Amino acid sequence: MTSPWRATILTLYPEMFPGPLGLSLSGDALERGAWSLEARNIRDHGLGRHRAVDDTPAGGGAGMVLRCDVLAAAIDAAAAPDDPRPRLLMSPRGRPLTQQRVRSLSEGPGLIAVCGRFEGVDERVIAGRGLEEVSIGDYVLSGGEIAALVTIDACVRLLPGVMGKVASGVEESFEGPGLEYPHYTRPRDWEGRTIPDVLTGGNHDAIARWRAAEAARLTRERRPDLLARDRRPVATSADPTD
Ligand code: SAH
């Protein structure tokens, strides 16, 4: 058996983990040992009696900045230089996380996620420790922890055996060229709204055609950018430079 997928999180708030990842499918898989999670406190590497982790920004301005020496010590203690896992820095400046990157992360040995706080981290540690900046969207969170939870959740559900039906991982939004088709279940008539006849008619070809058409319509209406993106050559996640 290959070793389980491993997540290491560097944070000032290790008590935020596993948090929601300890419940439901990811929690069951964690308990079974299908993946593992270690949350390490950056403050263990803080300086002085007060274990300081941050300092004022060079050049002035509001807020505090996480020190590069403290973060580097935390990273070095968490991962040997030959640790093959990608080192992510959760950051609104990062490359936006995609299902494609999630899939490639889930197929690898795991990940190390550094969670920023305050105004962010000293720029030098990014190059100094080979951190890949990852954003979960164009908005600003108060810390990287929720972004790390989002990233790990998306990866863990793709690990073999974590989701009940393997197919549910490949027929969804963003796995194909666009968004997923709409779902319905009982009751057939709810407040005068009925399930489309084709879905209850038993004709599987017709159902597949209807779903494909609905998926295409929703994608055109809501996310035409996905269609445009899909016509370009697909960048591999191993190449964060494109
Ligand atoms: N001053 C920074 C924001 C700092 S927010 C700026 O304007 O770019 C504090 C921390 O929250 C960041 O260091 C990062 O780790 C995390 N964070 C905030 N928004 C995020 C996002 N959209 N994706 C990933 N991490 C985010």
PDB file of C-alpha atoms and ligand atoms in Angstrom:
ATOM      1  CA  MET A   1       0.000   0.000   0.000  1.00  0.00           C
ATOM      2  CA  THR A   2       1.241   3.480  -0.753  1.00  0.00           C
ATOM      3  CA  SER A   3       1.630   5.776   2.252  1.00  0.00           C
ATOM      4  CA  PRO A   4      -1.405   7.887   3.017  1.00  0.00           C
ATOM      5  CA  TRP A   5      -1.806  11.436   1.752  1.00  0.00           C
ATOM      6  CA  ARG A   6      -0.301  13.801   4.305  1.00  0.00           C
ATOM      7  CA  ALA A   7      -1.229  17.389   5.118  1.00  0.00           C
ATOM      8  CA  THR A   8       0.948  19.545   7.370  1.00  0.00           C
ATOM      9  CA  ILE A   9      -0.348  22.974   8.326  1.00  0.00           C
ATOM     10  CA  LEU A  10       1.732  25.774   9.780  1.00  0.00           C
ATOM     11  CA  THR A  11      -0.511  28.172  11.631  1.00  0.00           C
ATOM     12  CA  LEU A  12      -0.839  30.412  14.673  1.00  0.00           C
ATOM     13  CA  TYR A  13      -4.167  28.676  15.369  1.00  0.00           C
ATOM     14  CA  PRO A  14      -3.598  24.893  15.269  1.00  0.00           C
ATOM     15  CA  GLU A  15      -6.846  24.432  17.206  1.00  0.00           C
ATOM     16  CA  MET A  16      -8.704  25.358  13.987  1.00  0.00           C
ATOM     17  CA  PHE A  17      -7.728  21.889  12.635  1.00  0.00           C
ATOM     18  CA  PRO A  18      -9.069  19.398  11.730  1.00  0.00           C
ATOM     19  CA  GLY A  19     -12.210  21.491  12.362  1.00  0.00           C
ATOM     20  CA  PRO A  20     -14.772  20.662   9.688  1.00  0.00           C
ATOM     21  CA  LEU A  21     -12.352  18.165   8.117  1.00  0.00           C
ATOM     22  CA  GLY A  22     -12.875  15.963  11.183  1.00  0.00           C
ATOM     23  CA  LEU A  23     -16.528  15.401  10.180  1.00  0.00           C
ATOM     24  CA  SER A  24     -18.371  13.580   7.415  1.00  0.00           C
ATOM     25  CA  LEU A  25     -16.450  11.933   4.547  1.00  0.00           C
ATOM     26  CA  SER A  26     -13.102  13.607   5.250  1.00  0.00           C
ATOM     27  CA  GLY A  27     -13.410  12.869   8.978  1.00  0.00           C
ATOM     28  CA  ASP A  28     -14.245   9.202   8.388  1.00  0.00           C
ATOM     29  CA  ALA A  29     -11.288   8.925   6.005  1.00  0.00           C
ATOM     30  CA  LEU A  30      -9.033  10.653   8.542  1.00  0.00           C
ATOM     31  CA  GLU A  31     -10.092   8.163  11.204  1.00  0.00           C
ATOM     32  CA  ARG A  32      -9.481   5.249   8.824  1.00  0.00           C
ATOM     33  CA  GLY A  33      -5.980   6.561   8.107  1.00  0.00           C
ATOM     34  CA  ALA A  34      -6.672   7.248   4.415  1.00  0.00           C
ATOM     35  CA  TRP A  35      -5.019  10.617   4.996  1.00  0.00           C
ATOM     36  CA  SER A  36      -3.335  12.366   7.894  1.00  0.00           C
ATOM     37  CA  LEU A  37      -3.226  15.882   9.225  1.00  0.00           C
ATOM     38  CA  GLU A  38      -0.714  17.624  11.419  1.00  0.00           C
ATOM     39  CA  ALA A  39      -1.235  21.225  12.528  1.00  0.00           C
ATOM     40  CA  ARG A  40       1.927  22.857  13.862  1.00  0.00           C
ATOM     41  CA  ASN A  41       2.083  26.100  15.761  1.00  0.00           C
ATOM     42  CA  ILE A  42       4.320  28.721  14.163  1.00  0.00           C
ATOM     43  CA  ARG A  43       4.611  30.316  17.606  1.00  0.00           C
ATOM     44  CA  ASP A  44       6.704  27.346  18.806  1.00  0.00           C
ATOM     45  CA  HIS A  45       9.461  29.014  16.756  1.00  0.00           C
ATOM     46  CA  GLY A  46       8.718  32.521  17.989  1.00  0.00           C
ATOM     47  CA  LEU A  47      11.461  34.698  19.411  1.00  0.00           C
ATOM     48  CA  GLY A  48      12.164  35.663  22.996  1.00  0.00           C
ATOM     49  CA  ARG A  49      10.139  35.383  26.119  1.00  0.00           C
ATOM     50  CA  HIS A  50       6.976  36.414  24.281  1.00  0.00           C
ATOM     51  CA  ARG A  51       7.599  34.079  21.352  1.00  0.00           C
ATOM     52  CA  ALA A  52       7.175  36.931  18.913  1.00  0.00           C
ATOM     53  CA  VAL A  53       6.288  35.885  15.370  1.00  0.00           C
ATOM     54  CA  ASP A  54       5.627  39.249  13.731  1.00  0.00           C
ATOM     55  CA  ASP A  55       7.081  42.718  13.470  1.00  0.00           C
ATOM     56  CA  THR A  56       6.256  46.101  11.974  1.00  0.00           C
ATOM     57  CA  PRO A  57       6.429  46.507   8.188  1.00  0.00           C
ATOM     58  CA  ALA A  58       9.636  47.878   6.722  1.00  0.00           C
ATOM     59  CA  GLY A  59       8.793  51.168   5.081  1.00  0.00           C
ATOM     60  CA  GLY A  60       5.945  51.825   7.487  1.00  0.00           C
ATOM     61  CA  GLY A  61       2.236  51.312   7.192  1.00  0.00           C
ATOM     62  CA  ALA A  62      -0.504  49.552   9.074  1.00  0.00           C
ATOM     63  CA  GLY A  63      -0.431  46.108  10.617  1.00  0.00           C
ATOM     64  CA  MET A  64       2.222  43.532  11.277  1.00  0.00           C
ATOM     65  CA  VAL A  65       4.194  41.131   9.103  1.00  0.00           C
ATOM     66  CA  LEU A  66       5.117  37.512   9.885  1.00  0.00           C
ATOM     67  CA  ARG A  67       8.879  37.282  10.223  1.00  0.00           C
ATOM     68  CA  CYS A  68      10.772  35.270   7.615  1.00  0.00           C
ATOM     69  CA  ASP A  69      13.228  33.768  10.119  1.00  0.00           C
ATOM     70  CA  VAL A  70      10.412  32.501  12.346  1.00  0.00           C
ATOM     71  CA  LEU A  71       8.422  31.075   9.432  1.00  0.00           C
ATOM     72  CA  ALA A  72      11.514  29.442   7.926  1.00  0.00           C
ATOM     73  CA  ALA A  73      12.321  27.769  11.255  1.00  0.00           C
ATOM     74  CA  ALA A  74       8.732  26.474  11.425  1.00  0.00           C
ATOM     75  CA  ILE A  75       8.915  25.155   7.858  1.00  0.00           C
ATOM     76  CA  ASP A  76      12.319  23.540   8.414  1.00  0.00           C
ATOM     77  CA  ALA A  77      11.075  21.779  11.548  1.00  0.00           C
ATOM     78  CA  ALA A  78       7.976  20.504   9.716  1.00  0.00           C
ATOM     79  CA  ALA A  79       9.553  19.260   6.493  1.00  0.00           C
ATOM     80  CA  ALA A  80      12.969  17.855   5.658  1.00  0.00           C
ATOM     81  CA  PRO A  81      14.617  19.407   2.570  1.00  0.00           C
ATOM     82  CA  ASP A  82      13.832  16.239   0.598  1.00  0.00           C
ATOM     83  CA  ASP A  83      10.154  16.201   1.591  1.00  0.00           C
ATOM     84  CA  PRO A  84       8.448  15.822  -1.802  1.00  0.00           C
ATOM     85  CA  ARG A  85       5.261  17.623  -0.817  1.00  0.00           C
ATOM     86  CA  PRO A  86       4.506  20.985  -2.408  1.00  0.00           C
ATOM     87  CA  ARG A  87       4.782  23.896   0.007  1.00  0.00           C
ATOM     88  CA  LEU A  88       1.799  26.150  -0.375  1.00  0.00           C
ATOM     89  CA  LEU A  89       1.475  29.634   1.024  1.00  0.00           C
ATOM     90  CA  MET A  90      -2.169  30.607   1.319  1.00  0.00           C
ATOM     91  CA  SER A  91      -2.269  34.113  -0.164  1.00  0.00           C
ATOM     92  CA  PRO A  92      -4.773  36.388  -1.908  1.00  0.00           C
ATOM     93  CA  ARG A  93      -1.928  37.226  -4.297  1.00  0.00           C
ATOM     94  CA  GLY A  94      -1.530  33.590  -5.294  1.00  0.00           C
ATOM     95  CA  ARG A  95      -2.585  31.701  -8.361  1.00  0.00           C
ATOM     96  CA  PRO A  96      -6.313  30.981  -8.007  1.00  0.00           C
ATOM     97  CA  LEU A  97      -6.951  27.385  -6.946  1.00  0.00           C
ATOM     98  CA  THR A  98      -8.578  25.269  -9.666  1.00  0.00           C
ATOM     99  CA  GLN A  99     -10.038  21.773  -9.758  1.00  0.00           C
ATOM    100  CA  GLN A 100      -7.119  20.842 -12.000  1.00  0.00           C
ATOM    101  CA  ARG A 101      -4.559  21.899  -9.362  1.00  0.00           C
ATOM    102  CA  VAL A 102      -6.643  20.192  -6.662  1.00  0.00           C
ATOM    103  CA  ARG A 103      -6.610  16.960  -8.653  1.00  0.00           C
ATOM    104  CA  SER A 104      -2.849  17.058  -9.138  1.00  0.00           C
ATOM    105  CA  LEU A 105      -2.326  17.802  -5.425  1.00  0.00           C
ATOM    106  CA  SER A 106      -4.582  14.879  -4.489  1.00  0.00           C
ATOM    107  CA  GLU A 107      -2.568  12.562  -6.744  1.00  0.00           C
ATOM    108  CA  GLY A 108       0.685  13.544  -5.016  1.00  0.00           C
ATOM    109  CA  PRO A 109       2.057  12.727  -1.545  1.00  0.00           C
ATOM    110  CA  GLY A 110       0.141  15.518   0.217  1.00  0.00           C
ATOM    111  CA  LEU A 111       0.878  19.147   0.930  1.00  0.00           C
ATOM    112  CA  ILE A 112       2.363  21.598   3.375  1.00  0.00           C
ATOM    113  CA  ALA A 113       0.221  24.709   3.870  1.00  0.00           C
ATOM    114  CA  VAL A 114       1.563  27.873   5.448  1.00  0.00           C
ATOM    115  CA  CYS A 115      -1.195  30.111   6.815  1.00  0.00           C
ATOM    116  CA  GLY A 116      -0.528  33.831   6.886  1.00  0.00           C
ATOM    117  CA  ARG A 117      -2.038  36.267   9.371  1.00  0.00           C
ATOM    118  CA  PHE A 118      -1.918  40.041   9.877  1.00  0.00           C
ATOM    119  CA  GLU A 119      -0.735  41.870   6.729  1.00  0.00           C
ATOM    120  CA  GLY A 120       0.969  38.762   5.383  1.00  0.00           C
ATOM    121  CA  VAL A 121       4.451  37.275   5.421  1.00  0.00           C
ATOM    122  CA  ASP A 122       7.911  38.707   4.796  1.00  0.00           C
ATOM    123  CA  GLU A 123       8.413  38.352   1.047  1.00  0.00           C
ATOM    124  CA  ARG A 124      11.853  36.722   1.391  1.00  0.00           C
ATOM    125  CA  VAL A 125      10.581  33.464   2.851  1.00  0.00           C
ATOM    126  CA  ILE A 126       8.564  32.776  -0.324  1.00  0.00           C
ATOM    127  CA  ALA A 127      11.637  32.335  -2.515  1.00  0.00           C
ATOM    128  CA  GLY A 128      13.840  31.224   0.388  1.00  0.00           C
ATOM    129  CA  ARG A 129      11.657  28.181   1.082  1.00  0.00           C
ATOM    130  CA  GLY A 130      10.172  27.645  -2.377  1.00  0.00           C
ATOM    131  CA  LEU A 131       6.579  28.481  -1.435  1.00  0.00           C
ATOM    132  CA  GLU A 132       3.830  28.326  -4.061  1.00  0.00           C
ATOM    133  CA  GLU A 133       1.282  31.078  -3.408  1.00  0.00           C
ATOM    134  CA  VAL A 134      -2.294  29.812  -3.684  1.00  0.00           C
ATOM    135  CA  SER A 135      -5.453  31.931  -3.506  1.00  0.00           C
ATOM    136  CA  ILE A 136      -8.944  30.554  -2.952  1.00  0.00           C
ATOM    137  CA  GLY A 137     -10.614  33.578  -4.532  1.00  0.00           C
ATOM    138  CA  ASP A 138     -10.614  37.311  -5.079  1.00  0.00           C
ATOM    139  CA  TYR A 139     -11.493  38.411  -1.566  1.00  0.00           C
ATOM    140  CA  VAL A 140      -9.432  38.861   1.571  1.00  0.00           C
ATOM    141  CA  LEU A 141      -9.697  36.499   4.546  1.00  0.00           C
ATOM    142  CA  SER A 142      -8.326  37.331   7.973  1.00  0.00           C
ATOM    143  CA  GLY A 143      -5.971  34.368   7.864  1.00  0.00           C
ATOM    144  CA  GLY A 144      -4.836  31.461   5.708  1.00  0.00           C
ATOM    145  CA  GLU A 145      -6.451  28.758   7.865  1.00  0.00           C
ATOM    146  CA  ILE A 146      -9.829  28.701   6.131  1.00  0.00           C
ATOM    147  CA  ALA A 147      -8.077  28.756   2.762  1.00  0.00           C
ATOM    148  CA  ALA A 148      -6.015  25.734   3.858  1.00  0.00           C
ATOM    149  CA  LEU A 149      -9.182  23.946   5.016  1.00  0.00           C
ATOM    150  CA  VAL A 150     -10.799  24.640   1.645  1.00  0.00           C
ATOM    151  CA  THR A 151      -7.786  23.379  -0.274  1.00  0.00           C
ATOM    152  CA  ILE A 152      -7.403  20.211   1.800  1.00  0.00           C
ATOM    153  CA  ASP A 153     -11.149  19.471   1.702  1.00  0.00           C
ATOM    154  CA  ALA A 154     -11.130  19.660  -2.101  1.00  0.00           C
ATOM    155  CA  CYS A 155      -8.109  17.307  -2.256  1.00  0.00           C
ATOM    156  CA  VAL A 156      -9.238  14.766   0.314  1.00  0.00           C
ATOM    157  CA  ARG A 157     -12.601  14.070  -1.312  1.00  0.00           C
ATOM    158  CA  LEU A 158     -10.694  12.956  -4.429  1.00  0.00           C
ATOM    159  CA  LEU A 159      -8.512  10.422  -2.590  1.00  0.00           C
ATOM    160  CA  PRO A 160      -9.284   6.824  -3.526  1.00  0.00           C
ATOM    161  CA  GLY A 161     -12.109   5.402  -1.442  1.00  0.00           C
ATOM    162  CA  VAL A 162     -13.059   8.651   0.291  1.00  0.00           C
ATOM    163  CA  MET A 163     -16.231   9.290  -1.681  1.00  0.00           C
ATOM    164  CA  GLY A 164     -18.827   6.538  -1.921  1.00  0.00           C
ATOM    165  CA  LYS A 165     -19.130   6.482  -5.675  1.00  0.00           C
ATOM    166  CA  VAL A 166     -15.990   7.031  -7.703  1.00  0.00           C
ATOM    167  CA  ALA A 167     -18.096   8.550 -10.476  1.00  0.00           C
ATOM    168  CA  SER A 168     -19.205  11.423  -8.293  1.00  0.00           C
ATOM    169  CA  GLY A 169     -15.687  12.779  -8.497  1.00  0.00           C
ATOM    170  CA  VAL A 170     -15.500  12.974 -12.255  1.00  0.00           C
ATOM    171  CA  GLU A 171     -18.927  14.124 -13.456  1.00  0.00           C
ATOM    172  CA  GLU A 172     -19.032  17.356 -11.522  1.00  0.00           C
ATOM    173  CA  SER A 173     -18.631  21.033 -12.119  1.00  0.00           C
ATOM    174  CA  PHE A 174     -15.137  21.967 -13.355  1.00  0.00           C
ATOM    175  CA  GLU A 175     -14.162  18.352 -14.052  1.00  0.00           C
ATOM    176  CA  GLY A 176     -15.573  18.602 -17.564  1.00  0.00           C
ATOM    177  CA  PRO A 177     -15.728  21.735 -19.681  1.00  0.00           C
ATOM    178  CA  GLY A 178     -18.070  23.544 -17.359  1.00  0.00           C
ATOM    179  CA  LEU A 179     -20.728  23.480 -14.674  1.00  0.00           C
ATOM    180  CA  GLU A 180     -22.793  20.513 -13.649  1.00  0.00           C
ATOM    181  CA  TYR A 181     -26.425  19.879 -14.702  1.00  0.00           C
ATOM    182  CA  PRO A 182     -29.271  20.414 -12.182  1.00  0.00           C
ATOM    183  CA  HIS A 183     -30.294  17.677  -9.748  1.00  0.00           C
ATOM    184  CA  TYR A 184     -33.748  16.588  -8.585  1.00  0.00           C
ATOM    185  CA  THR A 185     -35.103  14.030  -6.135  1.00  0.00           C
ATOM    186  CA  ARG A 186     -38.434  13.132  -4.550  1.00  0.00           C
ATOM    187  CA  PRO A 187     -41.107  14.434  -4.240  1.00  0.00           C
ATOM    188  CA  ARG A 188     -41.997  14.570  -7.921  1.00  0.00           C
ATOM    189  CA  ASP A 189     -44.300  17.542  -7.351  1.00  0.00           C
ATOM    190  CA  TRP A 190     -43.212  20.128  -4.794  1.00  0.00           C
ATOM    191  CA  GLU A 191     -45.276  23.301  -4.380  1.00  0.00           C
ATOM    192  CA  GLY A 192     -46.343  22.990  -8.011  1.00  0.00           C
ATOM    193  CA  ARG A 193     -42.774  22.631  -9.275  1.00  0.00           C
ATOM    194  CA  THR A 194     -42.258  19.287 -10.978  1.00  0.00           C
ATOM    195  CA  ILE A 195     -39.241  17.239 -11.965  1.00  0.00           C
ATOM    196  CA  PRO A 196     -38.564  17.514 -15.742  1.00  0.00           C
ATOM    197  CA  ASP A 197     -40.403  14.623 -17.450  1.00  0.00           C
ATOM    198  CA  VAL A 198     -37.291  13.393 -19.235  1.00  0.00           C
ATOM    199  CA  LEU A 199     -35.667  12.482 -15.899  1.00  0.00           C
ATOM    200  CA  THR A 200     -38.543  10.231 -14.881  1.00  0.00           C
ATOM    201  CA  GLY A 201     -39.132   8.742 -18.356  1.00  0.00           C
ATOM    202  CA  GLY A 202     -36.476   6.024 -18.122  1.00  0.00           C
ATOM    203  CA  ASN A 203     -34.818   6.814 -21.473  1.00  0.00           C
ATOM    204  CA  HIS A 204     -31.140   6.928 -20.521  1.00  0.00           C
ATOM    205  CA  ASP A 205     -29.924   8.389 -23.816  1.00  0.00           C
ATOM    206  CA  ALA A 206     -32.483  11.149 -23.573  1.00  0.00           C
ATOM    207  CA  ILE A 207     -31.479  11.803 -19.962  1.00  0.00           C
ATOM    208  CA  ALA A 208     -27.791  12.039 -20.901  1.00  0.00           C
ATOM    209  CA  ARG A 209     -28.620  14.452 -23.753  1.00  0.00           C
ATOM    210  CA  TRP A 210     -30.797  16.612 -21.483  1.00  0.00           C
ATOM    211  CA  ARG A 211     -28.087  16.771 -18.838  1.00  0.00           C
ATOM    212  CA  ALA A 212     -25.405  17.702 -21.359  1.00  0.00           C
ATOM    213  CA  ALA A 213     -27.637  20.416 -22.817  1.00  0.00           C
ATOM    214  CA  GLU A 214     -28.490  21.825 -19.375  1.00  0.00           C
ATOM    215  CA  ALA A 215     -24.823  21.798 -18.338  1.00  0.00           C
ATOM    216  CA  ALA A 216     -23.901  23.656 -21.528  1.00  0.00           C
ATOM    217  CA  ARG A 217     -26.722  26.186 -21.045  1.00  0.00           C
ATOM    218  CA  LEU A 218     -25.778  26.906 -17.425  1.00  0.00           C
ATOM    219  CA  THR A 219     -22.120  27.279 -18.297  1.00  0.00           C
ATOM    220  CA  ARG A 220     -22.904  29.671 -21.178  1.00  0.00           C
ATOM    221  CA  GLU A 221     -25.206  31.731 -18.979  1.00  0.00           C
ATOM    222  CA  ARG A 222     -23.160  31.843 -15.797  1.00  0.00           C
ATOM    223  CA  ARG A 223     -19.543  31.119 -16.592  1.00  0.00           C
ATOM    224  CA  PRO A 224     -18.704  31.870 -20.223  1.00  0.00           C
ATOM    225  CA  ASP A 225     -15.132  32.360 -18.981  1.00  0.00           C
ATOM    226  CA  LEU A 226     -14.887  28.599 -18.443  1.00  0.00           C
ATOM    227  CA  LEU A 227     -15.684  27.954 -22.098  1.00  0.00           C
ATOM    228  CA  ALA A 228     -13.099  30.495 -23.213  1.00  0.00           C
ATOM    229  CA  ARG A 229     -10.545  28.997 -20.853  1.00  0.00           C
ATOM    230  CA  ASP A 230     -11.207  25.523 -22.147  1.00  0.00           C
ATOM    231  CA  ARG A 231     -10.258  26.429 -25.705  1.00  0.00           C
ATOM    232  CA  ARG A 232      -6.751  27.325 -24.607  1.00  0.00           C
ATOM    233  CA  PRO A 233      -4.121  24.615 -24.211  1.00  0.00           C
ATOM    234  CA  VAL A 234      -4.441  23.227 -20.706  1.00  0.00           C
ATOM    235  CA  ALA A 235      -1.568  24.224 -18.447  1.00  0.00           C
ATOM    236  CA  THR A 236      -0.195  21.477 -16.252  1.00  0.00           C
ATOM    237  CA  SER A 237      -0.161  22.201 -12.571  1.00  0.00           C
ATOM    238  CA  ALA A 238       3.466  21.155 -12.401  1.00  0.00           C
ATOM    239  CA  ASP A 239       4.230  24.366 -14.252  1.00  0.00           C
ATOM    240  CA  PRO A 240       3.230  27.275 -12.036  1.00  0.00           C
ATOM    241  CA  THR A 241       4.836  29.777 -14.373  1.00  0.00           C
ATOM    242  CA  ASP A 242       2.352  29.994 -17.236  1.00  0.00           C
TER     243      ASP A 242
HETATM  244  N1  SAH B   1      -2.461  42.354   3.193  1.00  0.00           N
HETATM  245  C1  SAH B   1      -2.759  41.209   2.398  1.00  0.00           C
HETATM  246  C2  SAH B   1      -3.901  40.402   3.008  1.00  0.00           C
HETATM  247  C3  SAH B   1      -3.509  39.667   4.270  1.00  0.00           C
HETATM  248  S1  SAH B   1      -4.825  38.671   4.848  1.00  0.00           S
HETATM  249  C4  SAH B   1      -3.144  41.643   0.996  1.00  0.00           C
HETATM  250  O1  SAH B   1      -3.753  42.692   0.855  1.00  0.00           O
HETATM  251  O2  SAH B   1      -2.856  40.905   0.038  1.00  0.00           O
HETATM  252  C5  SAH B   1      -3.972  37.623   5.984  1.00  0.00           C
HETATM  253  C6  SAH B   1      -3.678  36.226   5.489  1.00  0.00           C
HETATM  254  O3  SAH B   1      -4.889  35.581   5.125  1.00  0.00           O
HETATM  255  C7  SAH B   1      -2.810  36.122   4.255  1.00  0.00           C
HETATM  256  O4  SAH B   1      -1.440  36.182   4.586  1.00  0.00           O
HETATM  257  C8  SAH B   1      -3.194  34.775   3.698  1.00  0.00           C
HETATM  258  O5  SAH B   1      -2.469  33.723   4.329  1.00  0.00           O
HETATM  259  C9  SAH B   1      -4.659  34.647   4.086  1.00  0.00           C
HETATM  260  N2  SAH B   1      -5.580  34.949   2.982  1.00  0.00           N
HETATM  261  C10 SAH B   1      -6.363  36.043   2.875  1.00  0.00           C
HETATM  262  N3  SAH B   1      -7.105  36.012   1.765  1.00  0.00           N
HETATM  263  C11 SAH B   1      -6.817  34.846   1.134  1.00  0.00           C
HETATM  264  C12 SAH B   1      -7.256  34.248  -0.076  1.00  0.00           C
HETATM  265  N4  SAH B   1      -8.147  34.834  -0.867  1.00  0.00           N
HETATM  266  N5  SAH B   1      -6.733  33.041  -0.411  1.00  0.00           N
HETATM  267  C13 SAH B   1      -5.808  32.449   0.357  1.00  0.00           C
HETATM  268  N6  SAH B   1      -5.337  32.981   1.523  1.00  0.00           N
HETATM  269  C14 SAH B   1      -5.845  34.155   1.910  1.00  0.00           C
END
